[in-house]
Short mmCIF file of C-alpha atoms in Angstrom, two decimals:
data_model
loop_
_atom_site.label_atom_id
_atom_site.label_comp_id
_atom_site.label_asym_id
_atom_site.label_seq_id
_atom_site.Cartn_x
_atom_site.Cartn_y
_atom_site.Cartn_z
CA MET A 1 -174.55 -49.28 -95.32
CA LYS A 2 -173.43 -52.52 -93.76
CA ARG A 3 -177.16 -53.76 -94.20
CA LEU A 4 -176.94 -53.05 -97.93
CA ILE A 5 -173.69 -54.72 -98.35
CA ALA A 6 -175.19 -57.82 -96.39
CA VAL A 7 -178.14 -57.98 -98.66
CA SER A 8 -175.99 -57.84 -101.87
CA VAL A 9 -173.70 -60.59 -100.62
CA VAL A 10 -176.75 -62.86 -99.93
CA LEU A 11 -178.03 -62.05 -103.29
CA ALA A 12 -174.96 -62.62 -105.07
CA SER A 13 -174.08 -66.03 -103.10
CA LEU A 14 -177.56 -67.34 -104.03
CA THR A 15 -177.39 -66.20 -107.68
CA ALA A 16 -173.68 -67.31 -108.29
CA GLY A 17 -173.77 -70.71 -110.25
CA ALA A 18 -177.53 -70.90 -110.31
CA TYR A 19 -179.93 -70.39 -113.16
CA VAL A 20 -182.73 -67.97 -112.54
CA LEU A 21 -185.77 -67.90 -114.53
CA PRO A 22 -186.74 -64.90 -116.43
CA GLY A 23 -189.51 -62.80 -115.14
CA GLY A 24 -192.08 -63.77 -117.66
CA SER A 25 -191.62 -67.44 -116.94
CA ILE A 26 -191.95 -66.75 -113.19
CA LEU A 27 -195.27 -64.92 -113.60
CA ARG A 28 -196.44 -67.61 -116.06
CA ARG A 29 -195.87 -70.40 -113.73
CA MET A 30 -197.37 -68.40 -110.90
CA ALA A 31 -200.55 -68.00 -112.86
CA THR A 32 -200.60 -71.66 -113.76
CA ALA A 33 -200.12 -72.70 -109.98
CA ARG A 34 -203.06 -70.29 -109.21
CA GLU A 35 -205.27 -71.59 -111.98
CA GLU A 36 -204.83 -75.19 -110.85
CA LYS A 37 -206.48 -74.35 -107.53
CA HIS A 38 -209.83 -73.49 -109.44
CA LEU A 39 -210.86 -70.94 -107.05
CA SER A 40 -213.67 -68.69 -107.60
CA ALA A 41 -214.30 -67.17 -104.22
CA PHE A 42 -213.25 -67.41 -100.63
CA ARG A 43 -213.59 -66.00 -97.07
CA VAL A 44 -211.05 -65.75 -94.42
CA GLU A 45 -211.88 -64.67 -90.81
CA GLY A 46 -208.93 -64.01 -88.44
CA SER A 47 -207.41 -61.65 -85.92
CA VAL A 48 -205.72 -58.30 -86.70
CA ILE A 49 -202.91 -56.79 -84.87
CA TYR A 50 -202.23 -52.94 -85.55
CA SER A 51 -198.83 -51.70 -84.39
CA GLY A 52 -196.90 -48.48 -84.62
CA THR A 53 -198.53 -45.59 -86.46
CA ALA A 54 -201.58 -47.92 -87.48
CA VAL A 55 -202.62 -47.95 -83.70
CA GLN A 56 -203.91 -44.37 -83.90
CA GLU A 57 -205.55 -44.97 -87.21
CA ALA A 58 -207.37 -48.03 -86.11
CA GLY A 59 -208.34 -46.53 -82.88
CA ALA A 60 -210.03 -43.48 -84.63
CA ALA A 61 -211.65 -45.66 -87.19
CA LEU A 62 -213.02 -48.28 -84.70
CA ASN A 63 -213.61 -45.99 -81.84
CA VAL A 64 -211.40 -47.76 -79.32
CA PRO A 65 -208.68 -46.39 -76.83
CA THR A 66 -205.15 -46.15 -78.17
CA ASP A 67 -203.08 -46.10 -75.05
CA ARG A 68 -201.13 -49.30 -75.80
CA PRO A 69 -198.23 -50.34 -78.13
CA ASP A 70 -200.49 -52.77 -80.20
CA LEU A 71 -204.19 -52.86 -80.94
CA GLN A 72 -206.06 -56.10 -81.59
CA GLY A 73 -209.29 -56.59 -83.33
CA ASP A 74 -211.05 -58.80 -85.94
CA GLY A 75 -210.93 -59.13 -89.56
CA VAL A 76 -212.74 -60.72 -92.47
CA LEU A 77 -211.50 -60.98 -95.95
CA SER A 78 -214.11 -61.60 -98.62
CA VAL A 79 -212.89 -62.36 -102.26
CA LYS A 80 -214.61 -63.01 -105.44
CA ILE A 81 -212.54 -63.88 -108.46
CA PRO A 82 -211.70 -62.05 -110.54
CA GLY A 83 -210.74 -58.74 -108.89
CA ARG A 84 -213.39 -58.19 -106.19
CA CYS A 85 -212.08 -57.96 -102.54
CA ARG A 86 -213.35 -56.63 -99.20
CA PHE A 87 -211.83 -56.39 -95.83
CA ASP A 88 -214.12 -55.75 -92.75
CA ALA A 89 -212.22 -54.58 -89.78
CA SER A 90 -213.78 -54.46 -86.32
CA SER A 91 -213.05 -54.68 -82.72
CA PRO A 92 -214.68 -56.41 -79.57
CA GLU A 93 -214.43 -53.20 -77.63
CA SER A 94 -216.68 -51.27 -80.01
CA SER A 95 -219.51 -51.64 -82.38
CA SER A 96 -217.73 -49.35 -85.01
CA LYS A 97 -216.60 -50.84 -88.16
CA ALA A 98 -214.63 -49.99 -91.21
CA ALA A 99 -214.17 -51.70 -94.54
CA THR A 100 -212.12 -51.36 -97.65
CA VAL A 101 -213.64 -52.59 -101.02
CA GLN A 102 -211.79 -53.00 -104.25
CA VAL A 103 -213.48 -53.81 -107.47
CA SER A 104 -211.64 -54.02 -110.81
CA GLY A 105 -208.86 -51.88 -109.25
CA ARG A 106 -211.19 -49.11 -107.81
CA LYS A 107 -211.14 -48.50 -104.06
CA ARG A 108 -214.21 -47.59 -101.92
CA VAL A 109 -214.08 -47.18 -98.18
CA GLU A 110 -216.95 -47.65 -95.61
CA GLY A 111 -216.26 -45.48 -92.30
CA LYS A 112 -212.84 -44.27 -91.75
CA GLU A 113 -210.03 -45.71 -94.03
CA LEU A 114 -207.38 -47.67 -92.45
CA PRO A 115 -204.42 -47.27 -94.95
CA ALA A 116 -202.73 -50.53 -94.03
CA VAL A 117 -205.91 -52.31 -94.49
CA SER A 118 -206.28 -50.71 -97.95
CA ALA A 119 -202.61 -51.85 -98.80
CA LEU A 120 -203.55 -55.47 -97.80
CA VAL A 121 -206.70 -55.43 -100.03
CA ALA A 122 -204.95 -54.01 -103.01
CA GLN A 123 -202.11 -56.63 -103.13
CA VAL A 124 -204.25 -59.38 -102.20
CA CYS A 125 -206.74 -58.44 -105.04
CA ALA A 126 -203.97 -58.03 -107.60
CA LEU A 127 -201.94 -61.03 -106.68
CA LEU A 128 -204.28 -63.70 -105.32
CA ALA A 129 -207.64 -62.81 -106.93
CA GLN A 130 -206.52 -62.10 -110.49
CA ASP A 131 -207.98 -64.20 -113.48
CA ALA A 132 -207.95 -62.66 -116.95
CA GLY A 133 -209.37 -65.84 -118.50
CA SER A 134 -206.38 -67.68 -119.52
CA VAL A 135 -202.90 -68.32 -118.11
CA GLN A 136 -201.19 -66.14 -120.45
CA ASP A 137 -203.67 -63.19 -119.97
CA THR A 138 -203.30 -63.36 -116.37
CA LYS A 139 -199.59 -63.54 -116.59
CA LEU A 140 -199.70 -60.40 -118.83
CA ALA A 141 -202.18 -58.63 -116.58
CA GLN A 142 -199.87 -59.16 -113.32
CA GLU A 143 -197.01 -58.08 -115.37
CA THR A 144 -198.66 -54.87 -116.22
CA TYR A 145 -199.64 -54.50 -112.70
CA LEU A 146 -196.25 -55.01 -111.28
CA GLN A 147 -194.60 -52.59 -113.65
CA GLY A 148 -197.14 -49.99 -112.56
CA LEU A 149 -195.61 -50.22 -109.15
CA GLY A 150 -192.21 -49.40 -110.73
CA ILE A 151 -191.03 -53.05 -110.70
CA ASP A 152 -188.63 -54.03 -113.44
CA THR A 153 -190.06 -57.54 -114.25
CA LYS A 154 -187.40 -58.37 -116.62
CA ARG A 155 -184.78 -58.21 -113.90
CA THR A 156 -184.58 -61.41 -111.67
CA SER A 157 -182.35 -62.73 -108.85
CA LEU A 158 -182.55 -65.06 -105.87
CA ALA A 159 -182.91 -64.20 -102.15
CA ARG A 160 -184.26 -65.92 -98.88
CA PHE A 161 -187.46 -64.92 -97.21
CA GLY A 162 -188.66 -66.93 -94.05
CA GLY A 163 -186.10 -69.52 -94.54
CA GLU A 164 -187.24 -70.26 -98.11
CA VAL A 165 -185.53 -69.42 -101.45
CA THR A 166 -187.38 -66.96 -103.57
CA TYR A 167 -187.23 -65.32 -107.00
CA VAL A 168 -187.00 -61.60 -106.78
CA LEU A 169 -188.46 -59.56 -109.77
CA GLY A 170 -186.97 -56.05 -109.73
CA ASP A 171 -183.74 -54.22 -108.90
CA PRO A 172 -182.37 -56.27 -106.07
CA THR A 173 -180.93 -53.15 -104.24
CA GLU A 174 -182.56 -52.73 -100.71
CA GLY A 175 -185.54 -50.15 -100.99
CA LYS A 176 -186.04 -50.60 -104.59
CA PRO A 177 -189.56 -52.01 -105.80
CA GLN A 178 -189.62 -55.59 -105.98
CA PHE A 179 -191.95 -58.68 -106.06
CA TRP A 180 -190.87 -61.78 -104.47
CA VAL A 181 -192.16 -65.51 -105.39
CA TYR A 182 -191.57 -68.57 -103.49
CA LYS A 183 -189.17 -70.58 -105.74
CA ASP A 184 -190.70 -74.10 -105.08
CA ALA A 185 -194.35 -73.27 -105.12
CA PHE A 186 -194.62 -70.15 -107.20
CA ARG A 187 -196.72 -68.35 -104.78
CA PRO A 188 -196.37 -64.74 -104.00
CA ALA A 189 -193.99 -63.95 -100.94
CA ARG A 190 -193.83 -60.16 -100.78
CA VAL A 191 -194.29 -56.95 -102.73
CA ARG A 192 -192.37 -53.77 -101.94
CA TYR A 193 -193.30 -50.49 -103.65
CA THR A 194 -193.71 -46.88 -102.95
CA ASP A 195 -197.09 -45.09 -103.37
CA THR A 196 -197.82 -41.83 -105.21
CA ALA A 197 -197.56 -40.02 -101.84
CA GLY A 198 -193.92 -41.26 -101.45
CA THR A 199 -194.77 -43.89 -98.58
CA ALA A 200 -192.90 -47.17 -98.77
CA TRP A 201 -194.98 -50.32 -98.41
CA ASP A 202 -194.02 -54.04 -98.15
CA VAL A 203 -196.68 -56.56 -98.05
CA ARG A 204 -195.79 -60.01 -96.93
CA PHE A 205 -197.48 -63.40 -97.56
CA VAL A 206 -196.32 -65.84 -94.92
CA ASP A 207 -197.12 -69.60 -94.42
CA TYR A 208 -199.04 -71.35 -97.23
CA ALA A 209 -198.87 -74.73 -95.46
CA SER A 210 -201.32 -73.91 -92.67
CA PRO A 211 -204.40 -76.16 -91.83
CA SER A 212 -206.61 -73.15 -91.48
CA THR A 213 -206.03 -72.07 -95.13
CA GLY A 214 -204.56 -74.88 -96.94
CA ASP A 215 -202.19 -73.93 -99.75
CA TRP A 216 -204.39 -71.42 -101.44
CA MET A 217 -203.87 -68.66 -99.08
CA PRO A 218 -201.26 -67.62 -96.70
CA ARG A 219 -202.07 -67.85 -93.09
CA THR A 220 -200.63 -64.46 -92.30
CA VAL A 221 -200.34 -61.16 -94.28
CA GLU A 222 -198.18 -58.51 -92.92
CA VAL A 223 -198.10 -54.88 -93.98
CA TRP A 224 -195.09 -52.90 -93.42
CA ARG A 225 -195.06 -49.21 -93.90
CA ALA A 226 -191.76 -47.25 -94.04
CA GLY A 227 -189.78 -50.11 -92.45
CA GLN A 228 -192.19 -50.70 -89.65
CA ARG A 229 -194.85 -53.54 -89.38
CA VAL A 230 -198.25 -51.80 -88.89
CA LEU A 231 -200.54 -54.72 -89.34
CA ARG A 232 -200.78 -58.49 -89.26
CA PHE A 233 -203.73 -60.48 -90.30
CA THR A 234 -203.84 -64.05 -89.21
CA ALA A 235 -206.34 -66.56 -90.45
CA LEU A 236 -208.33 -68.57 -88.00
CA LYS A 237 -210.95 -69.88 -90.39
CA ALA A 238 -211.16 -70.11 -94.10
CA ASP A 239 -213.46 -71.31 -96.64
CA ASN A 240 -213.12 -71.59 -100.38
CA ARG A 241 -216.32 -73.44 -101.09
CA SER A 242 -219.10 -71.42 -99.69
CA ALA A 243 -220.59 -68.62 -102.07
CA VAL A 244 -219.53 -65.06 -101.33
CA PRO A 245 -222.62 -62.64 -102.02
CA ASP A 246 -222.25 -59.97 -104.74
CA LYS A 247 -223.78 -57.46 -102.38
CA LEU A 248 -220.53 -57.27 -100.30
CA PHE A 249 -218.93 -55.43 -103.33
CA THR A 250 -221.67 -53.05 -104.25
CA PRO A 251 -222.41 -49.70 -102.59
#
């Protein structure tokens, strides 16, 4: 209860006396900022840390011991715009691999599924790899997607995330579906939702000012499940100029 009150006080103090853009304007500016990057494809290589309940899942998928609080591995995120995304998970301790592929909203898994990886792919594909042909169409597509997660895109407020001011689309009450956008740069900050199985997810996009990714991809993507961080993907090398092969996304 104290936490809920504290969150409400922070939101109220930020919003009081400040003009908050409507949801449609926020999404339109986000789509414009993304279009200005002129991205068609990108590849990100990095390290993955599995925590909590994801340790057992990753151990089973990658065939590595799980007698530790955290499990470290490698990950490669491949994206071809619009809407084609792939994440390859591996471990230096084993030759086993697992991958989640999403094409036009349809998911395919190679090997054993890692739910946290699937959550990462779904949100990266929807929020960083969307291009419906024009700013307005992209804005409408993302609005429809967010509403599908239960987010009230017409309701907006302000909050802080990682020391930065963000717009919050959705009911500001703790635990409700929400989409957060960094106020100054109009880049996705986090998305909170509950899936059809009743599991609460929180996917966070952290640090767009990294030398490894520039300002087009966050250096770190975190996946939280039921209030516990279960995955952290940190970019070590990123490339948005080389071609990404179509075969990565086909069975």
